[in-house]
Amino acid sequence: MNSTPLRALIFDVDGTLAETERDGHRIAFNQAFADAGLDWNWDVPTYGRLLAITGGKERMLAYWREIDPQAAAASDAAGLIADLHRRKTAHYVRRVAEGGIGLRPGVRRVLEQARGAGLRLAIATTTTPDNVEALIHATLGARGMEWFEVVGAGDAVPRKKPDPGIYTWVLERLALCPDQALAFEDSTNGLRAAHGAGLRTIVTTGAYTHHENFDGALAWLDGLGEADAPATGRIGSQPWSGVVGLDELRQWAV
Ligand code: XBP
Ligand code: MG
């Protein structure tokens, strides 16, 4: 039993706020590879496997090491990866700005309810800050970033998820203890990061993560749900189906 009132919600981005990976990041990586004259092409299953490595630069380097370890160990490898990543980010930002990717069902509702109730909002993500801004602008409008008091993204910390660093970084800036907040995640890497920082976590599984194991999550659901399409899953070990709102989150967080 936790009597500490809930003060903040901390959201992962990719897979949690929006399904960005398959038709967003993956396409942008492939565009960057083509720009650079590389014959790399990440199809849907390959990208799913590579998602185990968080961070775009880290993911590209891991792939390069798989297919050509010698070239990936060369002194200019980091510079080439950085260049590819800049190109990839530009492609991704353009794609998102064109409105190609929306928020997952129920996300806007939970954000609006939280704001209405005076809960603080934050982001803890592995992706690049420009990508977060592009998604928030495209979905919540030009002032959408103001909804989030703290945004922890990309290289703000030296190690990416599953390292808890980004969550700890966000909690420090919110000046909150972990039991005053809830994290929202979609992947085991994200859940491990949030748990490592001591945060209870609502998992909403997505296209690439529905097969992963989320034992230990406060909630393990297939989404936040909408009235005409309720979420299903479990709260702790109990089956649950419904629409997630602030009342439910407060109830689960006690
Ligand atoms: C997901 C990631 C990111 C994106 C790509 O992060 O691992 O690397 O796939 O973005 P999260 P970058 O779920 O924590 O939001 O290329 O900018 O790294
Ligand atoms: Mg994620």
Tab-separated table of C-alpha atoms in Angstrom, residues 94-248:
chain	number	residue	atom	x	y	z
A	94	ARG	CA	10.031	15.433	-42.223
A	95	ARG	CA	7.892	12.312	-42.280
A	96	VAL	CA	6.352	13.041	-38.877
A	97	ALA	CA	5.803	16.727	-39.715
A	98	GLU	CA	3.849	15.632	-42.789
A	99	GLY	CA	1.400	14.028	-40.354
A	100	GLY	CA	2.230	10.423	-41.130
A	101	ILE	CA	2.061	9.232	-37.506
A	102	GLY	CA	-0.643	9.833	-34.888
A	103	LEU	CA	-0.808	9.257	-31.136
A	104	ARG	CA	-1.907	5.803	-29.972
A	105	PRO	CA	-5.566	5.522	-28.929
A	106	GLY	CA	-6.240	6.988	-25.490
A	107	VAL	CA	-2.928	8.829	-25.171
A	108	ARG	CA	-4.409	12.269	-25.710
A	109	ARG	CA	-7.223	11.500	-23.255
A	110	VAL	CA	-4.821	10.493	-20.468
A	111	LEU	CA	-2.577	13.507	-21.116
A	112	GLU	CA	-5.543	15.893	-21.036
A	113	GLN	CA	-6.992	14.340	-17.882
A	114	ALA	CA	-3.624	14.558	-16.166
A	115	ARG	CA	-3.200	18.207	-17.124
A	116	GLY	CA	-6.733	18.974	-15.982
A	117	ALA	CA	-5.995	17.399	-12.603
A	118	GLY	CA	-2.714	19.251	-12.162
A	119	LEU	CA	-0.491	16.211	-12.575
A	120	ARG	CA	2.940	16.960	-13.976
A	121	LEU	CA	3.939	15.400	-17.288
A	122	ALA	CA	7.381	14.344	-18.478
A	123	ILE	CA	9.077	12.335	-21.207
A	124	ALA	CA	11.857	9.769	-20.852
A	125	THR	CA	12.978	8.443	-24.212
A	126	THR	CA	15.920	7.045	-26.041
A	127	THR	CA	15.139	8.873	-29.237
A	128	THR	CA	16.648	12.183	-30.395
A	129	PRO	CA	15.103	15.438	-29.033
A	130	ASP	CA	14.266	16.702	-32.577
A	131	ASN	CA	12.149	13.577	-33.104
A	132	VAL	CA	10.205	14.157	-29.888
A	133	GLU	CA	9.478	17.750	-30.848
A	134	ALA	CA	8.375	16.782	-34.340
A	135	LEU	CA	5.948	14.179	-33.007
A	136	ILE	CA	4.524	16.437	-30.294
A	137	HIS	CA	4.104	19.391	-32.682
A	138	ALA	CA	2.397	17.202	-35.270
A	139	THR	CA	0.013	15.617	-32.769
A	140	LEU	CA	-0.551	18.104	-29.925
A	141	GLY	CA	0.109	21.331	-31.815
A	142	ALA	CA	2.741	24.061	-31.803
A	143	ARG	CA	2.522	24.494	-28.011
A	144	GLY	CA	2.380	20.760	-27.255
A	145	MET	CA	5.897	20.665	-25.811
A	146	GLU	CA	4.691	22.983	-23.044
A	147	TRP	CA	2.572	20.119	-21.736
A	148	PHE	CA	5.770	18.367	-20.659
A	149	GLU	CA	7.692	19.911	-17.807
A	150	VAL	CA	10.776	17.750	-18.265
A	151	VAL	CA	11.931	16.046	-21.462
A	152	GLY	CA	14.727	13.509	-21.113
A	153	ALA	CA	15.811	12.338	-24.556
A	154	GLY	CA	18.633	10.774	-26.551
A	155	ASP	CA	22.152	11.519	-25.379
A	156	ALA	CA	21.081	13.419	-22.229
A	157	VAL	CA	22.518	10.434	-20.364
A	158	PRO	CA	25.538	8.338	-21.329
A	159	ARG	CA	23.715	4.987	-21.442
A	160	LYS	CA	20.367	4.329	-23.073
A	161	LYS	CA	17.515	2.077	-21.882
A	162	PRO	CA	17.481	-0.549	-20.364
A	163	ASP	CA	19.830	1.536	-18.235
A	164	PRO	CA	17.650	3.479	-15.752
A	165	GLY	CA	19.679	6.681	-16.274
A	166	ILE	CA	17.103	8.587	-18.330
A	167	TYR	CA	14.349	7.950	-15.761
A	168	THR	CA	16.601	8.950	-12.893
A	169	TRP	CA	17.566	12.104	-14.847
A	170	VAL	CA	13.882	13.001	-15.305
A	171	LEU	CA	12.953	12.274	-11.682
A	172	GLU	CA	15.828	14.463	-10.452
A	173	ARG	CA	14.626	17.363	-12.593
A	174	LEU	CA	11.054	16.898	-11.406
A	175	ALA	CA	12.449	16.710	-7.849
A	176	LEU	CA	10.209	13.704	-7.191
A	177	CYS	CA	10.710	10.297	-5.631
A	178	PRO	CA	9.861	7.310	-7.820
A	179	ASP	CA	6.765	6.462	-5.771
A	180	GLN	CA	5.260	9.867	-6.671
A	181	ALA	CA	5.161	9.045	-10.387
A	182	LEU	CA	4.146	6.390	-12.895
A	183	ALA	CA	6.045	5.443	-16.044
A	184	PHE	CA	4.412	4.425	-19.346
A	185	GLU	CA	6.347	2.006	-21.527
A	186	ASP	CA	5.894	-0.426	-24.405
A	187	SER	CA	9.040	-2.599	-24.331
A	188	THR	CA	11.014	-4.795	-21.953
A	189	ASN	CA	14.014	-2.493	-22.371
A	190	GLY	CA	11.809	0.398	-21.282
A	191	LEU	CA	10.275	-1.539	-18.391
A	192	ARG	CA	13.729	-2.521	-17.128
A	193	ALA	CA	14.832	1.123	-17.279
A	194	ALA	CA	11.764	2.372	-15.399
A	195	HIS	CA	11.983	-0.398	-12.802
A	196	GLY	CA	15.695	0.276	-12.393
A	197	ALA	CA	14.788	3.834	-11.406
A	198	GLY	CA	12.200	2.507	-8.945
A	199	LEU	CA	9.135	3.516	-10.989
A	200	ARG	CA	5.907	1.569	-11.176
A	201	THR	CA	5.056	1.096	-14.813
A	202	ILE	CA	2.017	0.889	-17.058
A	203	VAL	CA	2.942	-1.165	-20.114
A	204	THR	CA	0.951	-0.778	-23.326
A	205	THR	CA	2.318	-3.333	-25.746
A	206	GLY	CA	2.643	-2.477	-29.419
A	207	ALA	CA	3.303	-3.856	-32.862
A	208	TYR	CA	6.861	-4.903	-32.100
A	209	THR	CA	6.497	-5.753	-28.383
A	210	HIS	CA	3.228	-7.701	-27.939
A	211	HIS	CA	5.210	-10.962	-27.613
A	212	GLU	CA	7.526	-9.676	-24.849
A	213	ASN	CA	7.148	-10.549	-21.178
A	214	PHE	CA	6.089	-7.792	-18.808
A	215	ASP	CA	5.821	-9.652	-15.518
A	216	GLY	CA	6.282	-7.177	-12.716
A	217	ALA	CA	4.590	-4.270	-14.497
A	218	LEU	CA	1.838	-2.525	-12.531
A	219	ALA	CA	-0.359	-2.904	-15.624
A	220	TRP	CA	0.273	-5.052	-18.706
A	221	LEU	CA	-2.225	-3.951	-21.343
A	222	ASP	CA	-2.595	-3.889	-25.110
A	223	GLY	CA	-3.255	-0.144	-25.047
A	224	LEU	CA	-4.992	2.577	-23.067
A	225	GLY	CA	-8.311	1.776	-24.717
A	226	GLU	CA	-11.183	3.835	-26.044
A	227	ALA	CA	-14.921	3.460	-25.311
A	228	ASP	CA	-15.515	1.544	-28.547
A	229	ALA	CA	-12.328	-0.539	-28.221
A	230	PRO	CA	-11.457	-1.213	-24.570
A	231	ALA	CA	-7.949	-2.218	-23.597
A	232	THR	CA	-7.364	-5.740	-22.321
A	233	GLY	CA	-4.636	-7.229	-20.201
A	234	ARG	CA	-3.961	-7.459	-16.512
A	235	ILE	CA	-3.387	-5.337	-13.472
A	236	GLY	CA	-0.808	-7.144	-11.394
A	237	SER	CA	-2.004	-10.734	-11.780
A	238	GLN	CA	-5.717	-9.898	-12.266
A	239	PRO	CA	-7.296	-9.843	-15.734
A	240	TRP	CA	-8.638	-6.419	-16.668
A	241	SER	CA	-10.510	-4.818	-19.533
A	242	GLY	CA	-11.617	-1.212	-19.876
A	243	VAL	CA	-10.614	2.336	-20.672
A	244	VAL	CA	-7.608	3.722	-18.803
A	245	GLY	CA	-8.142	7.138	-17.250
A	246	LEU	CA	-6.809	9.065	-14.311
A	247	ASP	CA	-9.200	7.343	-11.874
A	248	GLU	CA	-7.851	3.934	-12.868
